Tab-separated table of C-alpha atoms and ligand atoms in Angstrom:
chain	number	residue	atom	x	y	z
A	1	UNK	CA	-20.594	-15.750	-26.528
A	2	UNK	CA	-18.719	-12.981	-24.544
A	3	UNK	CA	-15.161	-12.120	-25.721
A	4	UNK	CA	-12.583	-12.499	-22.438
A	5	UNK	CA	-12.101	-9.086	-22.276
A	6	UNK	CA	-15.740	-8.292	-22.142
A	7	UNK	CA	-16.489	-10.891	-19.260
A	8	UNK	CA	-13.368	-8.979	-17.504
A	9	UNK	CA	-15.421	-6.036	-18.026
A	10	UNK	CA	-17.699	-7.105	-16.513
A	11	UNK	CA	-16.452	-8.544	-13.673
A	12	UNK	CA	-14.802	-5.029	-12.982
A	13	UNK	CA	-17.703	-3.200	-13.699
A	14	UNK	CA	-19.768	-5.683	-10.950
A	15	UNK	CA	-17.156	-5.016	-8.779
A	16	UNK	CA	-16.228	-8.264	-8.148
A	17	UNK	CA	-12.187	-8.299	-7.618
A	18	UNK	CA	-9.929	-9.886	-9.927
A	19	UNK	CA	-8.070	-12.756	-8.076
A	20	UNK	CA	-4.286	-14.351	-9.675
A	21	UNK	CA	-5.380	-17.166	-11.250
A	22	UNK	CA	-8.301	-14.874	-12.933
A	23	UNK	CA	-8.270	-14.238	-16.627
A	24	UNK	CA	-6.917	-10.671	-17.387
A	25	UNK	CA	-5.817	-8.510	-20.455
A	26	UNK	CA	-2.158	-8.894	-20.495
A	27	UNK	CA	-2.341	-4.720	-20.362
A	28	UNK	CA	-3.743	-5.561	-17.109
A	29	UNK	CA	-1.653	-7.543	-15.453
A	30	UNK	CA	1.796	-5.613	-17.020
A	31	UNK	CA	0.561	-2.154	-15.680
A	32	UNK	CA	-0.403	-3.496	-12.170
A	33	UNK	CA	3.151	-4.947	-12.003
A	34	UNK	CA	4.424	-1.384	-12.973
A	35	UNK	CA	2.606	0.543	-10.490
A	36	UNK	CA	2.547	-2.245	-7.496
A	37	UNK	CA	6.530	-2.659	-8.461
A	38	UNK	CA	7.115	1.201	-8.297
A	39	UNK	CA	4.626	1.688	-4.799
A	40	UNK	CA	7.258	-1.308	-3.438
A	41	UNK	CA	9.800	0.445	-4.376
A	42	UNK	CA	9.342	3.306	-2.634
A	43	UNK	CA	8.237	1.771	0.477
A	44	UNK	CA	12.141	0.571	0.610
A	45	UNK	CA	13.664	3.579	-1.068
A	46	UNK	CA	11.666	6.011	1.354
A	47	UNK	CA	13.331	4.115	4.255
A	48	UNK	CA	16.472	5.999	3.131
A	49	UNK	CA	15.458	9.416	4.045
A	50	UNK	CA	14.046	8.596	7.345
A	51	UNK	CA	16.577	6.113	8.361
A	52	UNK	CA	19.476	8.728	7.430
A	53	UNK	CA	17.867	10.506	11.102
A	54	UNK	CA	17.470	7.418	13.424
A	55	UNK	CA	21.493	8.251	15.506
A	56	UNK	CA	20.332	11.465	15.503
A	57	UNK	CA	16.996	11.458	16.839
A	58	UNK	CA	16.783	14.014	19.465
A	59	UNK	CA	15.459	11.416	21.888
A	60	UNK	CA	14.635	8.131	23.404
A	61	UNK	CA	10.913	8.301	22.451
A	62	UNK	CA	11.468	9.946	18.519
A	63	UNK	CA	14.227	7.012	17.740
A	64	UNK	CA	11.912	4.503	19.074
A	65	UNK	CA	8.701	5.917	17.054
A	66	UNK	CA	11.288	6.753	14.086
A	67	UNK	CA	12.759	2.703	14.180
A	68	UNK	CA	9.346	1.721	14.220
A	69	UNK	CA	7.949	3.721	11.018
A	70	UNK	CA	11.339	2.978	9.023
A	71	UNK	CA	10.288	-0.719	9.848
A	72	UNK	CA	6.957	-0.831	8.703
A	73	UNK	CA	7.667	0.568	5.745
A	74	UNK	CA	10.388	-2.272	5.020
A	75	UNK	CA	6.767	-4.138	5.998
A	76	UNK	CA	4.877	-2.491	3.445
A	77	UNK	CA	7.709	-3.055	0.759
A	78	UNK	CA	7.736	-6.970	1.399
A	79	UNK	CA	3.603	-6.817	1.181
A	80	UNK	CA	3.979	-4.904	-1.895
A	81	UNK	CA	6.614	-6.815	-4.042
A	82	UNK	CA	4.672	-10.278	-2.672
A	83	UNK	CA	1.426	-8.420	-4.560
A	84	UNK	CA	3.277	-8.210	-7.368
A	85	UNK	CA	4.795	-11.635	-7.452
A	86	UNK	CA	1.214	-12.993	-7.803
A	87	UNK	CA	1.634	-11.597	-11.689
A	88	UNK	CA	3.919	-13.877	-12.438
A	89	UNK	CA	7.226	-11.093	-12.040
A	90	UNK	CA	10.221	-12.297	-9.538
A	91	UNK	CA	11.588	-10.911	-6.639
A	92	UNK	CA	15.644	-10.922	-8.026
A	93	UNK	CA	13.503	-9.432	-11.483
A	94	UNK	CA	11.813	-6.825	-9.307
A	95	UNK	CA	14.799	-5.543	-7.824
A	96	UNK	CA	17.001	-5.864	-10.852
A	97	UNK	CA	14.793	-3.246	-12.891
A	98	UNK	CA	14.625	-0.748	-9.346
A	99	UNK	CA	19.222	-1.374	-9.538
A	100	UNK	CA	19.477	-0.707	-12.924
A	101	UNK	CA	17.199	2.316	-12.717
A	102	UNK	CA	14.608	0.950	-15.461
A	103	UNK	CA	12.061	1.162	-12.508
A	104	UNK	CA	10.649	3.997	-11.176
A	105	UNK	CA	9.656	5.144	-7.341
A	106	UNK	CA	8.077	7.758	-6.023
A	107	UNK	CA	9.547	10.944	-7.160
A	108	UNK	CA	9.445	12.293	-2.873
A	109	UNK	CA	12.500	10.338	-1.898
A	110	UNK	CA	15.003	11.715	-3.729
A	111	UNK	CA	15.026	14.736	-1.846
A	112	UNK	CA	17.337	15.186	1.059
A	113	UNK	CA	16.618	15.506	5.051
A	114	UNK	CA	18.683	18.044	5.838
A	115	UNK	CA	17.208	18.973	9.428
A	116	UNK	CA	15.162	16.733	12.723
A	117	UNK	CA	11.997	18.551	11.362
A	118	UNK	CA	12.294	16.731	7.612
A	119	UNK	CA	11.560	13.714	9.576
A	120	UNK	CA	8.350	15.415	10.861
A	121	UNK	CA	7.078	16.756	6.927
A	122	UNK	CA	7.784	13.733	5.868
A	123	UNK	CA	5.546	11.975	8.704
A	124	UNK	CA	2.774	14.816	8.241
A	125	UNK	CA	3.236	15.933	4.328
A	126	UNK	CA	4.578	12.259	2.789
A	127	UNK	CA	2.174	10.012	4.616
A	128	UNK	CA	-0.668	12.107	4.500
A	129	UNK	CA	-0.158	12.294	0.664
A	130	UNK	CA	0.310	8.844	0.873
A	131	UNK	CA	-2.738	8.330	2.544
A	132	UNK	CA	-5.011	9.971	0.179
A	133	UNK	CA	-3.706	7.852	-2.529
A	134	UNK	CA	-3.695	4.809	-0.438
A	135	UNK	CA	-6.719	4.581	0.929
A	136	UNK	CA	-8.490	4.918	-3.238
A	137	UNK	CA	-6.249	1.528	-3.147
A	138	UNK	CA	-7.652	-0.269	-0.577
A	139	UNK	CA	-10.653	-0.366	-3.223
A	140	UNK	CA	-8.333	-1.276	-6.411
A	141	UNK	CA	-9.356	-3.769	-8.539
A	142	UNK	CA	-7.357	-6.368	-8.080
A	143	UNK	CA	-7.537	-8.420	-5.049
A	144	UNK	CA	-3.945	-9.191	-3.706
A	145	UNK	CA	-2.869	-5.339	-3.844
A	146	UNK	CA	-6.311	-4.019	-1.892
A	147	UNK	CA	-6.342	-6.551	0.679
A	148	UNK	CA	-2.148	-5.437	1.242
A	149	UNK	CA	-3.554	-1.797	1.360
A	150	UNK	CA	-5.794	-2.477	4.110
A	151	UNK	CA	-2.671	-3.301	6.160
A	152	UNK	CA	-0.472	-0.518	4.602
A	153	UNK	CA	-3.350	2.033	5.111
A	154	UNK	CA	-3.580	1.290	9.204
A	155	UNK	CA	0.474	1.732	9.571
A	156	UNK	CA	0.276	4.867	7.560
A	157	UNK	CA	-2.164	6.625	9.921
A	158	UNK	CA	0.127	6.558	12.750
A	159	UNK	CA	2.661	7.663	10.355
A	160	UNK	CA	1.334	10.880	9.529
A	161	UNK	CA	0.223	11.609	12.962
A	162	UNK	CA	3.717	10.827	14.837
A	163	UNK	CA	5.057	13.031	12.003
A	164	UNK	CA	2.559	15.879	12.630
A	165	UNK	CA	3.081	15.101	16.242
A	166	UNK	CA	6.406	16.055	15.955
A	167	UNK	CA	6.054	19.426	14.097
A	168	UNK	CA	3.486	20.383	16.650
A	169	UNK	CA	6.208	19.938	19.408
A	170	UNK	CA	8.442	21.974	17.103
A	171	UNK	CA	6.057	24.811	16.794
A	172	UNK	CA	5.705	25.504	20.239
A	173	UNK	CA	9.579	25.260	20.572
A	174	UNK	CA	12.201	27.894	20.601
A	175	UNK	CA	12.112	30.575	17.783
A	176	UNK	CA	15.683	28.194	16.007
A	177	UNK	CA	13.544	25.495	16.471
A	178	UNK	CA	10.190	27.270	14.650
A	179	UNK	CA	12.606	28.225	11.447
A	180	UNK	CA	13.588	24.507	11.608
A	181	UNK	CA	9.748	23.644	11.644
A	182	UNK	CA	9.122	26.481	8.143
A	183	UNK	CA	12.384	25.654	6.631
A	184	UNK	CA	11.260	22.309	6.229
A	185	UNK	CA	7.677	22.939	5.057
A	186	UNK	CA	9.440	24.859	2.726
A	187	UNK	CA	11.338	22.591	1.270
A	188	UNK	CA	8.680	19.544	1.270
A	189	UNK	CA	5.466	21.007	0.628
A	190	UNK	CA	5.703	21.275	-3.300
A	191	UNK	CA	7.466	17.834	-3.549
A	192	UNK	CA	4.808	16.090	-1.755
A	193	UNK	CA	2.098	17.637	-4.020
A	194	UNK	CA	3.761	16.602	-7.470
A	195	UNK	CA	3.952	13.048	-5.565
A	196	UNK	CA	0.198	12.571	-6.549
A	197	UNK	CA	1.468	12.112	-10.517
A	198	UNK	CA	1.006	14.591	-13.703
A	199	UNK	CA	-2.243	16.709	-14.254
A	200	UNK	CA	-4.709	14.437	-15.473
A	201	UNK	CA	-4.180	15.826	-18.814
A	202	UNK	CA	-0.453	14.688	-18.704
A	203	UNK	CA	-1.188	11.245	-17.112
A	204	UNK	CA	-0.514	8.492	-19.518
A	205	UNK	CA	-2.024	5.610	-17.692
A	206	UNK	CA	-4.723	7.363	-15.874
A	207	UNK	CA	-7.345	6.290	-18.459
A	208	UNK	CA	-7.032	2.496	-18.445
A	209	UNK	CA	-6.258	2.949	-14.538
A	210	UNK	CA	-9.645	3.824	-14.182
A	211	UNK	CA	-11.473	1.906	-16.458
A	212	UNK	CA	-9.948	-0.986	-14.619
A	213	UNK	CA	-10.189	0.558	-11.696
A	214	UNK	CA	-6.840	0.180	-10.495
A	215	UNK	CA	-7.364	3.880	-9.600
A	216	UNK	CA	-10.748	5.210	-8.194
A	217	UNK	CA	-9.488	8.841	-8.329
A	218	UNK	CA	-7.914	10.837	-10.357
A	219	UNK	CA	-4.347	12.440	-9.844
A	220	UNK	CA	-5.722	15.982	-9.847
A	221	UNK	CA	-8.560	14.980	-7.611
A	222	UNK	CA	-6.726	13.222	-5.005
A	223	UNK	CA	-3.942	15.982	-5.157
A	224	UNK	CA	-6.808	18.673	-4.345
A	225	UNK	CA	-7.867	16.704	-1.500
A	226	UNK	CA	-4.678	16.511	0.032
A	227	UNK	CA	-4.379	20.122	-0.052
A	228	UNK	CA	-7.593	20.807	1.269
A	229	UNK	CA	-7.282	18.583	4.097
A	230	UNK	CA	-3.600	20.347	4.974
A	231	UNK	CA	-4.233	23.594	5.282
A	232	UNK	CA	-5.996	23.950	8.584
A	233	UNK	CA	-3.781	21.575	9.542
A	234	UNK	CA	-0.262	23.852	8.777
A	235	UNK	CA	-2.319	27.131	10.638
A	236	UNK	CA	-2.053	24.824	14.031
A	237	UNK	CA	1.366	24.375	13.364
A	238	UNK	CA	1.749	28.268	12.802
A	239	UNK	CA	3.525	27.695	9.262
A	240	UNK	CA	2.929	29.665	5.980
A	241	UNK	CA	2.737	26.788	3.061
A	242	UNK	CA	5.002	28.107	0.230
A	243	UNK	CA	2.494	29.094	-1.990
A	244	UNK	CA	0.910	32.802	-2.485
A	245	UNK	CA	-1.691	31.856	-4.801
A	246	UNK	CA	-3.520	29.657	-1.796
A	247	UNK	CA	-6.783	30.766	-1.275
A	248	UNK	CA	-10.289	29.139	-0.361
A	249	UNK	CA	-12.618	29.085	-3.476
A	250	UNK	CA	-16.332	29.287	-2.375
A	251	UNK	CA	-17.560	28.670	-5.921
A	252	UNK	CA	-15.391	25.934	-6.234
A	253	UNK	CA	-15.346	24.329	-2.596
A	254	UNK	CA	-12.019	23.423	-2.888
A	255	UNK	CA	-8.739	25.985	-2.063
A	256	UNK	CA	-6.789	27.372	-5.392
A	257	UNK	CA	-3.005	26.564	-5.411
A	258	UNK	CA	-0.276	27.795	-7.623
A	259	UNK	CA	1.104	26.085	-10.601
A	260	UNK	CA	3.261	22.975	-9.808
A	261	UNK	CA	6.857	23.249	-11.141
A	262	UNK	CA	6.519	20.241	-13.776
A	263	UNK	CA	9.845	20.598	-15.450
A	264	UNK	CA	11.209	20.068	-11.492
A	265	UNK	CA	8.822	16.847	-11.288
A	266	UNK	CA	10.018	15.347	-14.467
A	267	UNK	CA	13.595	16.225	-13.956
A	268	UNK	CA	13.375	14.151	-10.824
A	269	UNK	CA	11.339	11.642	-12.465
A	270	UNK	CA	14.026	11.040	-14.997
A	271	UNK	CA	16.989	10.496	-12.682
A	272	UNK	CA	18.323	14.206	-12.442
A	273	UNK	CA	16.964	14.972	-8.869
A	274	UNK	CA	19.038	15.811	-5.419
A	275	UNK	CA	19.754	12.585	-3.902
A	276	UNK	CA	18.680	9.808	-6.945
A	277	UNK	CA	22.261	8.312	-7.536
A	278	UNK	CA	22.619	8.468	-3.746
A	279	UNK	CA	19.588	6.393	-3.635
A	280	UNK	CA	20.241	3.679	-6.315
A	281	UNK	CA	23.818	3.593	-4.671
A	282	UNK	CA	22.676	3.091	-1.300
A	283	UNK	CA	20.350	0.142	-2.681
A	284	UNK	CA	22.793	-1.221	-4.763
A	285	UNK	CA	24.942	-1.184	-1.652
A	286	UNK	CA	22.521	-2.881	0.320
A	287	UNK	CA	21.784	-5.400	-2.070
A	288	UNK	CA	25.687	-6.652	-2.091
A	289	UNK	CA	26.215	-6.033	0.827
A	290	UNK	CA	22.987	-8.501	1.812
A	291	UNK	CA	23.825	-11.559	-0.604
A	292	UNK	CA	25.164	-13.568	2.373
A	293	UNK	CA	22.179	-13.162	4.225
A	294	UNK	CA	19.847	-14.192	1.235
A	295	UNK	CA	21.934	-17.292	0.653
A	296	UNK	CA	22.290	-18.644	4.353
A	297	UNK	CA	18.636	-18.081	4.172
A	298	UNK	CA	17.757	-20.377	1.139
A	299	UNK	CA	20.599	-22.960	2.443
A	300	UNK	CA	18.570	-22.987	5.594
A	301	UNK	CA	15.468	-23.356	3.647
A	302	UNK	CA	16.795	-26.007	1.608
A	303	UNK	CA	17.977	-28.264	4.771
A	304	UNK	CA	14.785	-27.777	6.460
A	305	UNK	CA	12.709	-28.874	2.909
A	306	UNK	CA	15.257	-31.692	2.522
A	307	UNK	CA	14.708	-33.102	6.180
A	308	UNK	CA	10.962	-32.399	5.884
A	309	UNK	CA	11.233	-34.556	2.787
B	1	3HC	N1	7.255	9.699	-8.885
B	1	3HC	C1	7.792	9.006	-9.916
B	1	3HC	N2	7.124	8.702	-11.052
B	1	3HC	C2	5.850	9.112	-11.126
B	1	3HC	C3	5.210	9.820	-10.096
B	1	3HC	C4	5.980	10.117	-8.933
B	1	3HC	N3	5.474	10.789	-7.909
B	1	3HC	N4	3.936	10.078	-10.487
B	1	3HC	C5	3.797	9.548	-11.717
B	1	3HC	N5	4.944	8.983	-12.097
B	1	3HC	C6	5.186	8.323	-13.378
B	1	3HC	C7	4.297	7.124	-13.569
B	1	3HC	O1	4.897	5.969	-13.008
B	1	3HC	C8	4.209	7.053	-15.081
B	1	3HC	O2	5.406	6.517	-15.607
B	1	3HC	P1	5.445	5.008	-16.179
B	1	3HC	O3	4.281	4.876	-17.134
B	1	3HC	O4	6.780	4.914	-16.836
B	1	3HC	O5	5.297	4.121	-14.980
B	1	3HC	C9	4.223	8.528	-15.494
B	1	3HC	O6	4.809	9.243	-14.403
B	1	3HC	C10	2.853	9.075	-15.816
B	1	3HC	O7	2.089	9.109	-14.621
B	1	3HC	P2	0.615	8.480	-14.555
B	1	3HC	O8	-0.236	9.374	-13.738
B	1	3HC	O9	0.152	8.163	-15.944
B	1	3HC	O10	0.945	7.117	-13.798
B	1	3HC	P3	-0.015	6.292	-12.823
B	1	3HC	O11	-1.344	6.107	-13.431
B	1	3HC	O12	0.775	5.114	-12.434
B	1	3HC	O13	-0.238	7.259	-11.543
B	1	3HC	C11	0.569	7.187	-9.268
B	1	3HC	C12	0.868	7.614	-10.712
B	1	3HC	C13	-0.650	7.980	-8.773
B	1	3HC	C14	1.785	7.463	-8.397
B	1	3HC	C15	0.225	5.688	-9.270
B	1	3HC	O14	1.290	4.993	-9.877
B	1	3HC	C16	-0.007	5.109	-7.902
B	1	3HC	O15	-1.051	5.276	-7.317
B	1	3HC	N6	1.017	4.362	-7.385
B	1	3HC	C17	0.867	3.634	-6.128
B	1	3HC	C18	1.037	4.513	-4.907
B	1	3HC	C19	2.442	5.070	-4.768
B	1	3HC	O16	3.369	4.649	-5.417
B	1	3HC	N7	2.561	6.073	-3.858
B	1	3HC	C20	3.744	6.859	-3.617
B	1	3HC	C21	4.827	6.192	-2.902
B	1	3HC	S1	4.401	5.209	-1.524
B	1	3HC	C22	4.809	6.111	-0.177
B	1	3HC	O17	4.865	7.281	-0.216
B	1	3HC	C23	5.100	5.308	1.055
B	1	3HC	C24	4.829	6.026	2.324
B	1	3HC	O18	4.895	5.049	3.382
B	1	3HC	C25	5.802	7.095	2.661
């Protein structure tokens, strides 16, 4: 007769998706709730950034596009922590482990917009990293979290291209406005790379991830896609990407880039990056700041479940 684990196996391997009530190893179900807690996370930490720019969009049309991506990411936050929910974790838990910092989320946000065009690497650089990475999820193994990628994944599109959009209006601005458009490639092209994770060979999880199939691609892999697909991509916008060692490898099919700066990824990983207190603050803030809302909400709840009683 075949263990648990091996019919789970199996099921994987058939790729037939693994629902809630399924069977799974408990190694399973506590790393899903790690990464589909941390990808919720920084749906509503990455509003931060973007929403720090909405008074000072420089018009109607970029505050209306720039209220509307800041809102589906709140979206994609509530889809997310719901996936992660059906593992048997809590909301109030969920968000206690992001406020007390024993959560992680992605490692991007914690970097500052200083200038209009941060709003537009983040659109083109941000979402189109988090496309690559999204779109391996739509085909995760477990059911609740692919079928909220399929939603996630649509949104994003028109996130990277109102974000590209943007530079593109930038580059064929005045020469202040062009610096504006480098400056910021500058400053976000090498934290968008190290968003993808470690080198494979660094990546802790990466094994199991796969043999689950929680992830389809590996960090390196989906990292070298990204930068492949960017490049022709920053020559319409006229920028220079901030790396020297970019080249187009014919044996290799794929373009060379320069070394990532991992003691800079881990540092920001592990709290010590440019805006992470201002980040936990600002949720912490929010959070407080929100608990009348939350309880008018579940008194109104209440009275209707009472009366439907
Ligand atoms: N920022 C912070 N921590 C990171 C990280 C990053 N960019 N990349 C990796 N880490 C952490 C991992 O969480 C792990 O720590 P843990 O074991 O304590 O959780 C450690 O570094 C080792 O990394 P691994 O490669 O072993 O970890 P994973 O197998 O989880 O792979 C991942 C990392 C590829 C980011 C994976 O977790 C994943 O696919 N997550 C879901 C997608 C996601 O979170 N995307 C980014 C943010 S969403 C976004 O950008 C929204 C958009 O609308 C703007």
């Amino acid at each position: 007769m075949n263990s648990p684990e091996t019919l789970f196996q199996q099921r994987v391997d058939a790729e037939i998706k693994i629902e809630a009530r399924d069977w799974m190893p408990d190694e399973y179900r506590k790393t899903l709730i790690r990464q589909i807690s941390q990808h919720a996370h920084s749906e509503i930490v990455g509003m931060l950034p973007e929403g720090n720019w909405i008074t000072r969009a420089p018009n109607l049309r970029r505050k209306l596009i720039l209220i509307s991506k800041v809102q589906d990411e709140a979206g994609h936050g509530l889809y997310l922590y719901s996936a992660a929910e059906t593992l048997g974790i809590t909301r109030d838990q969920l968000f206690d482990q992001l406020h007390t910092g024993k959560a992680k989320y992605s490692s991007i946000f914690n970097y500052p917009t200083l200038t209009w065009a941060d709003i537009g690497a983040i659109g083109w650089l941000v979402d189109g990293a988090a496309i690559m990475n999204q779109v391996m999820l739509c085909r995760t193994s477990y059911g609740p979290y692919a079928r909220a990628m399929v939603k996630i994944c649509k949104e994003e599109s028109f996130h990277q291209r109102q974000g590209y959009e943007s530079l593109l209006a930038l580059s064929k601005g005045s020469a202040a406005q062009q610096k504006m458009l480098q400056e910021a490639v500058n400053r976000w092209w090498w934290p968008s790379i190290m968003m993808f994770g470690p080198s494979d060979s660094e990546s802790t999880n990466s094994e199991k991830s796969m043999l689950w199939k929680i992830k389809r691609q590996s960090n390196d892999d989906l990292r070298q896609r990204f930068v492949d697909a960017t490049i022709d991509q920053a020559r319409i916008l006229g920028v220079t990407l901030p790396d020297d060692k970019l080249k187009w490898n014919e044996e290799r099919g794929h373009y060379d880039f320069g070394e990532i700066d991992w003691t800079e990824f881990w540092n920001v990983v592990k709290g010590n990056g440019p805006c992470n207190k201002q980040r936990l603050e600002a949720r912490v803030k929010a959070w407080n700041e929100g608990e009348w809302v939350r309880e008018a909400a579940m008194a109104h709840a209440e009275k209707r479940k009472k009366k439907a009683a």
